[in-house]
mmCIF file of C-alpha atoms in Angstrom:
data_model
loop_
_atom_site.group_PDB
_atom_site.id
_atom_site.type_symbol
_atom_site.label_atom_id
_atom_site.label_comp_id
_atom_site.label_asym_id
_atom_site.label_seq_id
_atom_site.Cartn_x
_atom_site.Cartn_y
_atom_site.Cartn_z
ATOM 1 C CA MET A 1 86.607 45.190 146.622
ATOM 2 C CA ASN A 2 89.760 46.423 148.332
ATOM 3 C CA GLY A 3 92.635 46.491 145.898
ATOM 4 C CA PRO A 4 94.250 48.651 143.214
ATOM 5 C CA VAL A 5 92.574 51.946 142.433
ATOM 6 C CA ILE A 6 92.120 52.790 138.752
ATOM 7 C CA HIS A 7 90.513 55.773 137.065
ATOM 8 C CA VAL A 8 87.697 55.101 134.608
ATOM 9 C CA GLY A 9 86.078 57.484 132.144
ATOM 10 C CA PHE A 10 83.159 56.803 129.810
ATOM 11 C CA ASP A 11 82.229 58.152 126.396
ATOM 12 C CA PRO A 12 79.118 60.380 126.582
ATOM 13 C CA GLY A 13 77.145 57.772 124.653
ATOM 14 C CA LEU A 14 77.518 55.405 127.604
ATOM 15 C CA HIS A 15 76.418 57.830 130.310
ATOM 16 C CA LEU A 16 72.943 56.304 130.281
ATOM 17 C CA PHE A 17 74.373 53.242 132.013
ATOM 18 C CA VAL A 18 76.540 54.826 134.712
ATOM 19 C CA PRO A 19 75.607 56.751 137.868
ATOM 20 C CA HIS A 20 75.724 60.539 137.652
ATOM 21 C CA HIS A 21 78.783 60.853 139.882
ATOM 22 C CA ARG A 22 80.843 58.741 137.455
ATOM 23 C CA ARG A 23 79.941 60.669 134.309
ATOM 24 C CA PRO A 24 82.232 63.719 134.373
ATOM 25 C CA GLY A 25 85.861 62.870 133.622
ATOM 26 C CA ALA A 26 87.638 59.816 134.990
ATOM 27 C CA THR A 27 86.569 58.711 138.471
ATOM 28 C CA ALA A 28 88.391 56.474 140.930
ATOM 29 C CA VAL A 29 87.312 52.836 141.051
ATOM 30 C CA VAL A 30 88.599 50.310 143.580
ATOM 31 C CA THR A 31 89.270 46.900 142.007
ATOM 32 C CA ASP A 32 90.156 43.525 143.496
ATOM 33 C CA GLY A 33 93.357 43.103 141.502
ATOM 34 C CA VAL A 34 92.222 39.914 139.731
ATOM 35 C CA SER A 35 89.016 40.780 137.859
ATOM 36 C CA THR A 36 89.230 41.537 134.155
ATOM 37 C CA LEU A 37 88.577 45.008 132.836
ATOM 38 C CA GLY A 38 85.460 43.672 131.119
ATOM 39 C CA HIS A 39 84.114 42.525 134.485
ATOM 40 C CA VAL A 40 84.947 45.884 136.066
ATOM 41 C CA VAL A 41 83.144 47.801 133.307
ATOM 42 C CA GLU A 42 80.041 45.626 133.596
ATOM 43 C CA SER A 43 80.065 45.980 137.392
ATOM 44 C CA LEU A 44 79.826 49.726 136.815
ATOM 45 C CA GLY A 45 76.614 49.186 134.836
ATOM 46 C CA VAL A 46 77.718 49.123 131.193
ATOM 47 C CA PRO A 47 76.909 45.975 129.147
ATOM 48 C CA LEU A 48 79.900 44.920 127.067
ATOM 49 C CA THR A 49 77.629 44.839 124.008
ATOM 50 C CA GLU A 50 77.776 48.653 124.125
ATOM 51 C CA VAL A 51 81.532 48.931 124.567
ATOM 52 C CA GLY A 52 83.907 49.542 121.683
ATOM 53 C CA ALA A 53 87.568 50.101 122.466
ATOM 54 C CA LEU A 54 89.013 49.917 125.972
ATOM 55 C CA VAL A 55 91.989 52.251 126.192
ATOM 56 C CA VAL A 56 94.388 52.011 129.134
ATOM 57 C CA ASP A 57 96.947 54.818 129.421
ATOM 58 C CA GLY A 58 96.716 55.420 125.691
ATOM 59 C CA ARG A 59 96.873 51.809 124.484
ATOM 60 C CA GLU A 60 93.956 49.614 123.485
ATOM 61 C CA VAL A 61 93.507 46.441 125.537
ATOM 62 C CA PRO A 62 91.107 43.450 125.377
ATOM 63 C CA VAL A 63 88.265 42.926 127.837
ATOM 64 C CA SER A 64 90.362 40.152 129.421
ATOM 65 C CA TYR A 65 93.000 42.657 130.543
ATOM 66 C CA VAL A 66 93.483 42.892 134.329
ATOM 67 C CA PRO A 67 93.956 46.560 135.278
ATOM 68 C CA ARG A 68 96.773 47.654 137.577
ATOM 69 C CA ALA A 69 96.933 50.389 140.186
ATOM 70 C CA ALA A 70 96.807 54.006 139.028
ATOM 71 C CA GLU A 71 95.977 53.156 135.408
ATOM 72 C CA THR A 72 93.523 55.355 133.547
ATOM 73 C CA VAL A 73 90.866 53.620 131.481
ATOM 74 C CA GLN A 74 88.751 55.193 128.775
ATOM 75 C CA VAL A 75 85.646 53.162 127.885
ATOM 76 C CA CYS A 76 84.585 53.946 124.324
ATOM 77 C CA ALA A 77 81.181 53.364 122.774
ATOM 78 C CA VAL A 78 80.746 50.944 119.882
ATOM 79 C CA ALA A 79 81.818 52.450 116.569
ATOM 80 C CA ARG A 80 79.076 52.875 113.994
ATOM 81 C CA PRO A 81 78.312 51.217 111.681
ATOM 82 C CA GLN A 82 79.104 48.197 113.821
ATOM 83 C CA GLN A 83 80.569 45.181 112.071
ATOM 84 C CA VAL A 84 79.371 41.750 113.234
ATOM 85 C CA PRO A 85 81.704 39.187 111.660
ATOM 86 C CA GLY A 86 81.187 35.454 111.612
ATOM 87 C CA ALA A 87 77.678 35.087 110.175
ATOM 88 C CA PRO A 88 75.128 36.908 108.013
ATOM 89 C CA LEU A 89 73.668 39.849 109.912
ATOM 90 C CA ARG A 90 70.352 38.837 111.469
ATOM 91 C CA PHE A 91 68.541 39.659 114.665
ATOM 92 C CA LEU A 92 66.623 38.186 117.588
ATOM 93 C CA LEU A 93 64.239 40.426 119.544
ATOM 94 C CA ASP A 94 62.680 39.820 122.936
ATOM 95 C CA VAL A 95 58.992 39.938 123.814
ATOM 96 C CA HIS A 96 58.955 43.714 124.383
ATOM 97 C CA LEU A 97 60.047 44.682 120.851
ATOM 98 C CA GLY A 98 57.239 43.344 118.683
ATOM 99 C CA THR A 99 56.662 46.560 116.734
ATOM 100 C CA LEU A 100 60.370 46.913 115.987
ATOM 101 C CA ALA A 101 60.453 43.288 114.818
ATOM 102 C CA ARG A 102 57.582 43.855 112.385
ATOM 103 C CA ARG A 103 59.224 46.997 110.983
ATOM 104 C CA LEU A 104 62.571 45.291 110.461
ATOM 105 C CA ARG A 105 60.790 42.446 108.666
ATOM 106 C CA LEU A 106 58.912 44.978 106.563
ATOM 107 C CA LEU A 107 62.318 46.208 105.401
ATOM 108 C CA GLY A 108 63.412 42.671 104.561
ATOM 109 C CA VAL A 109 65.775 42.251 107.514
ATOM 110 C CA ASP A 110 66.002 38.701 108.899
ATOM 111 C CA THR A 111 64.399 39.181 112.323
ATOM 112 C CA ALA A 112 63.384 36.446 114.751
ATOM 113 C CA TYR A 113 61.031 37.467 117.560
ATOM 114 C CA GLU A 114 59.705 35.759 120.660
ATOM 115 C CA SER A 115 56.091 36.814 121.235
ATOM 116 C CA THR A 116 56.081 35.173 124.673
ATOM 117 C CA ASP A 117 58.563 35.540 127.513
ATOM 118 C CA ILE A 118 60.729 32.416 127.221
ATOM 119 C CA GLY A 119 63.284 33.712 129.712
ATOM 120 C CA ASP A 120 66.777 35.127 129.399
ATOM 121 C CA PRO A 121 68.639 31.773 129.303
ATOM 122 C CA ALA A 122 66.544 30.521 126.372
ATOM 123 C CA LEU A 123 66.925 33.808 124.469
ATOM 124 C CA ALA A 124 70.682 33.814 124.969
ATOM 125 C CA ALA A 125 70.890 30.180 123.885
ATOM 126 C CA ARG A 126 68.910 30.909 120.710
ATOM 127 C CA SER A 127 71.147 33.883 119.940
ATOM 128 C CA ALA A 128 74.177 31.599 120.174
ATOM 129 C CA ALA A 129 72.644 28.653 118.297
ATOM 130 C CA GLU A 130 71.398 30.756 115.373
ATOM 131 C CA LYS A 131 74.165 33.402 115.469
ATOM 132 C CA ARG A 132 71.703 36.256 115.810
ATOM 133 C CA VAL A 133 72.322 39.669 117.331
ATOM 134 C CA MET A 134 70.128 39.926 120.439
ATOM 135 C CA LEU A 135 68.260 43.247 120.587
ATOM 136 C CA SER A 136 66.817 44.119 123.970
ATOM 137 C CA ARG A 137 66.307 46.811 126.587
ATOM 138 C CA ASP A 138 67.072 44.243 129.288
ATOM 139 C CA ARG A 139 70.609 44.966 130.504
ATOM 140 C CA GLY A 140 70.761 41.727 132.451
ATOM 141 C CA LEU A 141 70.016 39.718 129.313
ATOM 142 C CA LEU A 142 72.742 41.552 127.398
ATOM 143 C CA ARG A 143 75.279 40.632 130.090
ATOM 144 C CA ARG A 144 74.757 36.890 129.651
ATOM 145 C CA ARG A 145 78.003 35.232 128.585
ATOM 146 C CA GLU A 146 76.377 32.754 126.186
ATOM 147 C CA LEU A 147 75.036 35.495 123.894
ATOM 148 C CA TRP A 148 76.566 35.387 120.437
ATOM 149 C CA ALA A 149 76.189 39.156 120.020
ATOM 150 C CA GLY A 150 73.846 41.782 121.350
ATOM 151 C CA ALA A 151 72.836 45.424 121.370
ATOM 152 C CA TYR A 152 70.864 47.640 123.714
ATOM 153 C CA VAL A 153 67.772 49.334 122.244
ATOM 154 C CA TYR A 154 67.987 52.847 123.619
ATOM 155 C CA SER A 155 64.523 54.262 122.917
ATOM 156 C CA THR A 156 61.017 53.182 123.859
ATOM 157 C CA ARG A 157 59.557 54.664 120.637
ATOM 158 C CA PRO A 158 59.394 52.258 117.671
ATOM 159 C CA GLU A 159 60.337 54.985 115.178
ATOM 160 C CA ASP A 160 63.492 55.840 117.112
ATOM 161 C CA GLN A 161 64.266 52.187 117.794
ATOM 162 C CA LEU A 162 64.211 51.393 114.092
ATOM 163 C CA GLN A 163 66.379 54.376 113.211
ATOM 164 C CA ASP A 164 68.906 53.438 115.901
ATOM 165 C CA VAL A 165 69.208 49.822 114.736
ATOM 166 C CA LEU A 166 69.570 50.854 111.100
ATOM 167 C CA ASP A 167 72.178 53.478 111.989
ATOM 168 C CA ARG A 168 74.148 51.085 114.193
ATOM 169 C CA PHE A 169 74.223 47.997 111.969
ATOM 170 C CA ARG A 170 73.367 49.216 108.463
ATOM 171 C CA PRO A 171 71.676 45.943 107.461
ATOM 172 C CA GLU A 172 70.884 45.366 103.801
ATOM 173 C CA LEU A 173 67.307 46.434 103.132
ATOM 174 C CA ARG A 174 65.009 44.435 100.870
ATOM 175 C CA PRO A 175 61.538 45.874 101.536
ATOM 176 C CA TRP A 176 58.434 43.733 101.076
ATOM 177 C CA THR A 177 60.349 40.444 100.919
ATOM 178 C CA ARG A 178 59.615 39.083 104.422
ATOM 179 C CA CYS A 179 56.455 38.162 106.263
ATOM 180 C CA THR A 180 55.837 40.596 109.101
ATOM 181 C CA ALA A 181 54.074 37.837 111.025
ATOM 182 C CA CYS A 182 56.631 35.003 110.915
ATOM 183 C CA ASN A 183 59.782 36.322 109.143
ATOM 184 C CA GLY A 184 59.380 33.896 106.228
ATOM 185 C CA LEU A 185 60.133 34.929 102.671
ATOM 186 C CA VAL A 186 57.284 36.441 100.632
ATOM 187 C CA ARG A 187 56.685 35.785 96.942
ATOM 188 C CA GLU A 188 54.100 36.931 94.385
ATOM 189 C CA ALA A 189 50.889 34.891 94.330
ATOM 190 C CA THR A 190 47.828 34.675 92.147
ATOM 191 C CA LYS A 191 44.392 35.618 93.426
ATOM 192 C CA ASP A 192 43.332 31.981 93.241
ATOM 193 C CA GLU A 193 46.250 30.934 95.460
ATOM 194 C CA VAL A 194 45.126 33.234 98.303
ATOM 195 C CA ALA A 195 41.367 33.260 97.623
ATOM 196 C CA ASP A 196 40.557 31.416 100.845
ATOM 197 C CA GLN A 197 41.993 34.347 102.871
ATOM 198 C CA LEU A 198 40.105 37.113 101.042
ATOM 199 C CA GLU A 199 36.847 38.699 102.012
ATOM 200 C CA HIS A 200 34.451 39.431 99.156
ATOM 201 C CA GLY A 201 35.351 43.126 98.919
ATOM 202 C CA THR A 202 39.065 42.421 98.864
ATOM 203 C CA HIS A 203 38.615 39.702 96.243
ATOM 204 C CA ARG A 204 36.705 42.132 94.046
ATOM 205 C CA THR A 205 38.948 45.184 94.547
ATOM 206 C CA TYR A 206 42.518 43.866 94.436
ATOM 207 C CA ASP A 207 44.419 41.859 91.844
ATOM 208 C CA VAL A 208 48.051 41.923 93.043
ATOM 209 C CA PHE A 209 48.946 39.599 95.902
ATOM 210 C CA ALA A 210 51.878 37.983 97.654
ATOM 211 C CA ARG A 211 52.089 35.062 100.045
ATOM 212 C CA CYS A 212 54.491 33.928 102.742
ATOM 213 C CA LEU A 213 56.258 30.724 101.783
ATOM 214 C CA ASP A 214 56.363 29.595 105.420
ATOM 215 C CA CYS A 215 53.045 30.433 107.073
ATOM 216 C CA GLY A 216 50.982 31.065 103.913
ATOM 217 C CA ARG A 217 49.762 34.507 104.960
ATOM 218 C CA ALA A 218 48.452 36.604 102.065
ATOM 219 C CA TYR A 219 49.468 40.227 101.423
ATOM 220 C CA TRP A 220 48.001 42.986 99.277
ATOM 221 C CA LYS A 221 48.060 46.789 99.206
ATOM 222 C CA GLY A 222 45.223 47.339 101.623
ATOM 223 C CA ALA A 223 44.088 50.202 103.840
ATOM 224 C CA HIS A 224 47.351 50.431 105.820
ATOM 225 C CA HIS A 225 49.685 50.261 102.838
ATOM 226 C CA ASP A 226 50.370 54.020 102.762
ATOM 227 C CA GLN A 227 51.568 53.932 106.391
ATOM 228 C CA LEU A 228 53.856 51.002 105.664
ATOM 229 C CA GLU A 229 55.129 52.639 102.494
ATOM 230 C CA ALA A 230 56.053 55.729 104.504
ATOM 231 C CA ILE A 231 58.131 53.627 106.913
ATOM 232 C CA VAL A 232 59.968 52.024 104.006
ATOM 233 C CA GLU A 233 60.575 55.329 102.238
ATOM 234 C CA ARG A 234 62.003 56.967 105.397
ATOM 235 C CA ALA A 235 64.374 54.051 105.921
ATOM 236 C CA LEU A 236 65.587 54.059 102.326
ATOM 237 C CA ALA A 237 65.976 57.842 102.350
ATOM 238 C CA GLY A 238 68.117 57.608 105.475
ATOM 239 C CA TYR A 239 70.406 55.124 103.741
ATOM 240 C CA ALA A 240 70.654 57.349 100.667
ATOM 241 C CA ASP A 241 71.584 60.372 102.815
ATOM 242 C CA ARG A 242 74.539 58.462 104.298
ATOM 243 C CA SER A 243 75.861 57.007 101.057
#
């Protein structure tokens, strides 16, 4: 590009996405004079899903704004908790976030998940068709225009990923109400209703069961229940601390 020069600064929370030489203060950026500010910001490495306000010389502007020479732009991070208007809050996760998907479902959060790589165009199309927030660590996917909404998952650790999503979106938590395998709703079931899924020891030892209304999977408080309970308790405690 060989046009107007603007000065762009980024909130510290966005430094992950920008080269080191652009992190301190506002740095000079050469524009072409016709591209929108949203395009300029993305060309510098920051997905618009992570951008909150865009402030030009002290006034907030939309992503469609075309910057002019010598203007100073401050790129702010998304405010938390982030509001996602237009549909009930629900998520779509890509193939790399299976553990996060299961933990969100454990907490009763409506979470779709693709266990195979169906490709960025198909994921973006599903996000738009079902009005789901796309969660991913793929910056290219989050820059696709057809996405309904999206968010970058900053950590590679499931514990931190879950905490980040809960902190950013504050979804309503209804633990133990969704199937961790398929996202269907779970309801109480009698032992007879799930008997065909129980080994002899389980049938003899447990009396309280639940079953997914969609896939039929049976649930009971088995060997891993304490670990799952700990995840739920930490999430609920975090919500209580912020209330």
